[in-house]
Short mmCIF file of C-alpha atoms (C1' of nucleotides) in Angstrom, two decimals:
data_model
loop_
_atom_site.label_atom_id
_atom_site.label_comp_id
_atom_site.label_asym_id
_atom_site.label_seq_id
_atom_site.Cartn_x
_atom_site.Cartn_y
_atom_site.Cartn_z
CA MET K 334 -123.54 -183.40 10.78
CA PRO K 335 -120.08 -183.70 11.68
CA THR K 336 -118.92 -185.19 14.93
CA ILE K 337 -115.65 -184.40 16.62
CA ALA K 338 -114.04 -186.27 19.45
CA THR K 339 -111.48 -186.25 22.10
CA TRP K 340 -109.96 -189.41 23.82
CA ASN K 341 -106.85 -190.03 25.70
CA VAL K 342 -106.10 -193.74 24.83
CA ASN K 343 -103.38 -194.42 27.10
CA SER K 344 -101.32 -196.10 24.63
CA ILE K 345 -102.64 -196.28 20.95
CA ASN K 346 -100.84 -199.72 20.65
CA ALA K 347 -102.18 -201.26 23.94
CA ARG K 348 -105.60 -199.89 22.87
CA LEU K 349 -105.87 -200.68 19.25
CA SER K 350 -108.43 -203.07 19.14
CA ASN K 351 -110.61 -200.98 21.26
CA VAL K 352 -110.06 -197.99 19.34
CA LEU K 353 -110.77 -199.59 15.92
CA GLU K 354 -113.99 -201.01 17.36
CA TRP K 355 -115.24 -197.63 18.60
CA LEU K 356 -114.24 -195.80 15.38
CA GLY K 357 -116.16 -198.59 13.45
CA ALA K 358 -119.26 -198.28 15.86
CA ALA K 359 -119.33 -194.43 16.66
CA LYS K 360 -117.88 -193.36 13.04
CA PRO K 361 -116.56 -189.85 14.36
CA ASP K 362 -115.49 -187.59 11.56
CA VAL K 363 -112.65 -186.01 13.55
CA VAL K 364 -110.73 -187.60 16.54
CA LEU K 365 -108.38 -185.94 18.75
CA LEU K 366 -106.22 -188.59 20.50
CA GLN K 367 -104.03 -187.93 23.41
CA GLU K 368 -101.23 -190.44 25.09
CA ILE K 369 -100.47 -192.35 22.22
CA LYS K 370 -97.17 -193.14 24.04
CA CYS K 371 -95.18 -193.96 21.04
CA GLN K 372 -92.89 -192.26 18.25
CA ASP K 373 -94.68 -191.53 14.58
CA ALA K 374 -93.22 -194.43 13.13
CA ALA K 375 -94.70 -196.76 15.81
CA PHE K 376 -98.21 -195.54 15.13
CA PRO K 377 -100.59 -198.07 13.84
CA ARG K 378 -101.44 -195.78 10.88
CA GLU K 379 -102.53 -198.23 8.15
CA ALA K 380 -105.04 -199.87 10.43
CA ILE K 381 -106.80 -196.66 11.16
CA GLU K 382 -106.43 -195.37 7.52
CA ASP K 383 -108.21 -198.70 6.53
CA LEU K 384 -111.35 -197.32 8.33
CA GLY K 385 -111.30 -194.36 6.13
CA TYR K 386 -109.26 -191.72 8.37
CA GLN K 387 -106.55 -189.61 7.47
CA VAL K 388 -103.78 -189.46 10.17
CA ALA K 389 -101.35 -186.87 11.66
CA THR K 390 -99.19 -187.66 14.70
CA TYR K 391 -96.95 -185.99 17.14
CA GLY K 392 -95.51 -188.59 19.13
CA GLN K 393 -92.56 -189.30 21.46
CA LYS K 394 -91.11 -192.46 22.86
CA SER K 395 -92.97 -193.79 25.80
CA TYR K 396 -94.88 -191.00 26.98
CA ASN K 397 -97.34 -188.13 25.89
CA GLY K 398 -97.98 -188.00 22.33
CA VAL K 399 -101.00 -186.67 20.36
CA ALA K 400 -102.66 -187.38 17.09
CA ILE K 401 -105.48 -186.25 14.87
CA LEU K 402 -107.79 -188.59 12.78
CA SER K 403 -110.10 -187.12 10.20
CA ARG K 404 -112.25 -188.22 7.31
CA TRP K 405 -111.17 -184.93 5.44
CA PRO K 406 -107.50 -183.90 4.44
CA ILE K 407 -105.63 -182.82 7.30
CA LEU K 408 -103.93 -179.37 6.43
CA ASP K 409 -101.44 -176.94 7.69
CA VAL K 410 -100.30 -179.05 10.63
CA VAL K 411 -98.32 -177.21 13.36
CA ARG K 412 -96.61 -179.90 15.84
CA GLY K 413 -95.94 -178.58 19.26
CA LEU K 414 -97.46 -175.64 21.47
CA PRO K 415 -95.96 -172.57 20.10
CA GLY K 416 -93.82 -170.20 22.69
CA GLU K 417 -91.02 -172.32 24.11
CA PRO K 418 -88.97 -173.84 21.43
CA GLY K 419 -86.98 -176.15 23.91
CA ASP K 420 -90.16 -177.86 25.16
CA GLU K 421 -89.64 -181.45 23.75
CA GLN K 422 -92.96 -182.95 25.34
CA ALA K 423 -95.18 -184.00 22.55
CA ARG K 424 -98.41 -182.54 23.94
CA TYR K 425 -100.07 -180.43 21.09
CA LEU K 426 -100.90 -180.92 17.47
CA GLU K 427 -102.99 -178.53 15.39
CA ALA K 428 -104.26 -178.53 11.91
CA THR K 429 -107.16 -177.45 9.67
CA VAL K 430 -109.81 -180.16 8.79
CA ASP K 431 -113.11 -179.44 7.20
CA GLY K 432 -112.58 -175.62 7.38
CA MET K 433 -112.04 -175.70 11.12
CA ARG K 434 -108.95 -175.18 13.04
CA VAL K 435 -108.62 -178.05 15.79
CA ALA K 436 -105.86 -178.86 18.33
CA SER K 437 -105.40 -182.30 20.03
CA ILE K 438 -104.05 -181.21 23.63
CA TYR K 439 -102.56 -183.23 26.35
CA LEU K 440 -102.03 -180.78 28.99
CA PRO K 441 -99.58 -181.48 31.70
CA ASN K 442 -100.88 -183.20 34.98
CA GLY K 443 -98.80 -180.92 37.21
CA ASN K 444 -98.35 -183.08 40.26
CA PRO K 445 -96.86 -182.79 42.68
CA VAL K 446 -97.98 -179.38 43.32
CA GLY K 447 -94.95 -177.35 44.66
CA THR K 448 -92.70 -178.73 42.03
CA GLU K 449 -91.38 -177.76 38.71
CA LYS K 450 -94.09 -179.98 37.36
CA PHE K 451 -96.81 -177.67 38.72
CA ALA K 452 -94.84 -174.61 37.35
CA TYR K 453 -94.60 -176.40 33.95
CA LYS K 454 -98.27 -176.92 33.83
CA LEU K 455 -99.17 -173.32 34.76
CA ALA K 456 -96.64 -172.01 31.93
CA TRP K 457 -98.11 -174.40 29.60
CA MET K 458 -101.58 -173.30 30.08
CA GLU K 459 -100.65 -169.59 29.67
CA ARG K 460 -98.96 -170.51 26.50
CA LEU K 461 -102.01 -172.41 25.39
CA ARG K 462 -103.91 -169.16 26.24
CA ALA K 463 -101.72 -167.05 24.17
CA ARG K 464 -102.01 -169.41 21.33
CA ALA K 465 -105.79 -169.55 21.65
CA ALA K 466 -106.07 -165.74 21.57
CA ASP K 467 -104.01 -165.73 18.27
CA LEU K 468 -106.24 -168.23 16.88
CA LEU K 469 -109.47 -166.73 17.74
CA GLU K 470 -108.41 -163.59 15.80
CA SER K 471 -109.21 -165.28 12.51
CA GLY K 472 -113.18 -165.68 13.51
CA ALA K 473 -113.01 -169.16 11.98
CA PRO K 474 -114.37 -172.11 13.65
CA LEU K 475 -111.91 -173.44 16.29
CA VAL K 476 -112.19 -176.53 18.23
CA LEU K 477 -109.24 -177.14 21.06
CA GLY K 478 -109.96 -180.54 22.27
CA GLY K 479 -108.25 -182.76 24.82
CA ASP K 480 -107.14 -184.19 28.06
CA TYR K 481 -106.85 -180.71 30.03
CA ASN K 482 -106.01 -182.40 33.19
CA VAL K 483 -108.22 -179.87 34.96
CA ILE K 484 -111.35 -180.44 36.83
CA PRO K 485 -113.17 -177.09 36.12
CA GLU K 486 -115.78 -177.06 39.11
CA PRO K 487 -116.71 -179.25 42.04
CA ILE K 488 -119.65 -180.66 40.02
CA ASP K 489 -117.21 -182.25 37.78
CA CYS K 490 -115.67 -184.58 40.36
CA HIS K 491 -117.37 -187.38 42.77
CA ASP K 492 -115.53 -185.96 45.89
CA PRO K 493 -114.20 -182.49 45.57
CA LYS K 494 -112.57 -182.78 48.98
CA ALA K 495 -110.56 -185.85 47.90
CA TRP K 496 -109.02 -183.60 45.11
CA GLU K 497 -108.28 -180.39 47.28
CA GLY K 498 -104.76 -179.63 46.79
CA ASP K 499 -104.40 -181.82 43.50
CA ALA K 500 -102.82 -179.99 40.63
CA LEU K 501 -106.01 -181.13 38.52
CA PHE K 502 -108.27 -179.03 40.99
CA ARG K 503 -105.85 -176.26 42.60
CA PRO K 504 -107.34 -172.81 42.21
CA GLU K 505 -104.42 -171.83 39.90
CA SER K 506 -105.29 -174.53 37.42
CA ARG K 507 -108.95 -173.73 37.48
CA ARG K 508 -108.34 -170.00 37.10
CA ALA K 509 -106.02 -170.79 34.14
CA PHE K 510 -108.83 -172.92 32.52
CA ARG K 511 -111.37 -170.17 33.19
CA ALA K 512 -108.94 -167.80 31.42
CA LEU K 513 -109.53 -169.78 28.34
CA LEU K 514 -113.10 -169.68 28.75
CA HIS K 515 -112.89 -165.74 29.22
CA LEU K 516 -111.41 -165.53 25.63
CA GLY K 517 -114.72 -166.66 24.42
CA LEU K 518 -114.15 -170.45 24.38
CA VAL K 519 -117.09 -172.57 25.21
CA ASP K 520 -116.89 -175.84 27.22
CA ALA K 521 -118.93 -177.79 24.81
CA PHE K 522 -120.47 -180.42 27.36
CA ARG K 523 -120.95 -178.00 30.09
CA ALA K 524 -122.62 -175.61 27.84
CA LEU K 525 -125.41 -177.96 26.56
CA HIS K 526 -125.74 -179.87 30.26
CA PRO K 527 -125.05 -177.27 33.01
CA HIS K 528 -126.39 -179.06 35.95
CA GLU K 529 -125.60 -182.69 34.90
CA GLU K 530 -123.74 -184.48 37.61
CA HIS K 531 -121.62 -187.66 37.36
CA ALA K 532 -120.63 -186.72 33.87
CA TYR K 533 -117.00 -187.95 34.09
CA SER K 534 -114.37 -188.53 31.36
CA PHE K 535 -111.84 -190.45 33.54
CA TRP K 536 -112.01 -193.01 36.23
CA ASP K 537 -108.75 -194.50 37.90
CA TYR K 538 -108.05 -197.91 37.34
CA GLN K 539 -107.54 -198.57 41.04
CA LYS K 540 -110.18 -199.19 43.93
CA GLY K 541 -112.83 -199.90 41.53
CA ALA K 542 -113.45 -196.32 40.58
CA PHE K 543 -115.35 -197.00 37.50
CA GLN K 544 -117.96 -199.31 39.14
CA LEU K 545 -118.24 -196.87 41.78
CA ASP K 546 -118.50 -194.00 39.51
CA HIS K 547 -115.62 -192.16 41.36
CA GLY K 548 -114.76 -190.07 38.29
CA ILE K 549 -113.59 -186.74 37.06
CA ARG K 550 -114.33 -184.58 34.18
CA ILE K 551 -111.11 -183.62 32.78
CA ASP K 552 -111.60 -184.14 28.89
CA HIS K 553 -112.80 -181.20 27.21
CA LEU K 554 -113.86 -179.76 23.94
CA LEU K 555 -113.32 -176.22 23.89
CA LEU K 556 -115.31 -174.35 21.05
CA SER K 557 -114.78 -170.95 19.67
CA PRO K 558 -117.91 -168.58 19.08
CA ALA K 559 -118.07 -169.71 15.32
CA ALA K 560 -117.77 -173.34 16.48
CA ALA K 561 -120.23 -173.00 19.31
CA ASP K 562 -122.90 -171.47 17.24
CA ARG K 563 -123.13 -174.85 15.14
CA LEU K 564 -123.03 -176.89 18.44
CA VAL K 565 -126.15 -179.12 18.62
CA ALA K 566 -125.00 -182.18 20.72
CA CYS K 567 -122.10 -183.17 22.97
CA ALA K 568 -122.08 -186.49 25.00
CA ILE K 569 -119.70 -188.47 26.85
CA ASP K 570 -119.55 -192.33 25.42
CA LYS K 571 -118.82 -194.42 28.64
CA GLU K 572 -118.95 -197.62 26.37
CA PRO K 573 -115.14 -197.82 25.75
CA ARG K 574 -114.56 -197.47 29.43
CA ARG K 575 -116.59 -200.71 30.06
CA ARG K 576 -114.53 -202.86 27.97
CA PRO K 577 -111.78 -205.08 28.68
CA LYS K 578 -108.28 -203.36 28.40
CA ALA K 579 -109.87 -200.02 28.60
CA SER K 580 -108.14 -196.77 28.69
CA ASP K 581 -108.89 -195.09 32.02
CA HIS K 582 -110.04 -192.17 29.80
CA THR K 583 -113.44 -192.35 27.66
CA PRO K 584 -114.51 -190.28 24.52
CA VAL K 585 -116.26 -187.03 24.59
CA VAL K 586 -118.03 -186.15 21.54
CA ALA K 587 -119.47 -183.04 19.90
CA THR K 588 -121.84 -182.76 17.09
CA LEU K 589 -121.90 -179.68 14.82
CA GLU K 590 -124.39 -178.59 12.42
CA ASP K 591 -123.06 -178.59 8.67
CA ARG K 592 -121.06 -175.63 7.65
CA PRO K 593 -123.52 -172.67 6.46
"C1'" DA J 527 -98.17 -192.60 55.15
"C1'" DT J 528 -98.84 -196.06 51.70
"C1'" DG J 529 -100.60 -198.86 48.16
"C1'" DA J 530 -103.86 -199.74 44.73
"C1'" DC J 531 -103.73 -200.42 38.22
"C1'" DG J 532 -101.75 -200.24 34.12
"C1'" DG J 533 -98.38 -198.96 30.36
"C1'" DA J 534 -93.36 -198.39 28.30
"C1'" DA J 535 -88.96 -199.92 28.49
"C1'" DC J 536 -81.64 -199.65 28.85
"C1'" DA J 537 -87.52 -204.72 31.91
"C1'" DT J 538 -88.41 -209.43 37.05
"C1'" DT J 539 -87.72 -203.14 38.55
"C1'" DT J 540 -88.30 -198.20 37.87
"C1'" DC J 541 -90.78 -194.29 36.22
"C1'" DC J 542 -95.02 -192.31 35.21
"C1'" DG J 543 -99.91 -191.20 35.47
"C1'" DA J 544 -104.42 -188.56 37.67
#
DNA sequence: ATGACGGAACATTTCCGA
């Protein structure tokens, strides 16, 4: 059965050996990467192609950058989130793989609240909602995966009080995330594990956060009804976060039934 | 109130992230 993963790698070149090892061990079929932190030409394409993946990237210098890896051809690629032609931040890459429309999403952080950065986050989320609504019209399977930089509910963080007021947990951010769900999108992990606590996908590098399990769940796979109907498993793989030179995020992996 | 870690780059310091 096909698996699709999302992983914010916090620089693909700093993380290459960890990424190659994980691809070889977990053997995901489709991978949505965020924060590749390089331009397209600097992406280590050959090393990943050698493992049997096709590669599409949408990079920029130093910051942001997203990519899609797939065992199947990557078709009809859209670079950038529609709705704001002047937006030069590389945070959205969309394509068709194995009959599914997929997108790799690196949603803006939005801190500090009260600045143009928070306004950009909320505007970006509205653009994403509009794009998702368009994509849902076809009824084809759709997977919107990535680093949403949103803690959906108190259960999704170790200490809700510590996150009060942060852009990741502000009511406006959570409401905009719920607006995506209200379109009919399903949070794959939470749908299958409705009460699971300490299910985190990010732990800060500082203050021993990983060892203390002071994490947050901000990396999400949102599935359209046609994709959610095929959902059989969703897991957070903490193994890459334990390794030396780890990203501060770890992969989230969904398993879908074969196409009917 | 600040820093703590870690990455990139016009780099021995600054900007950014969550």
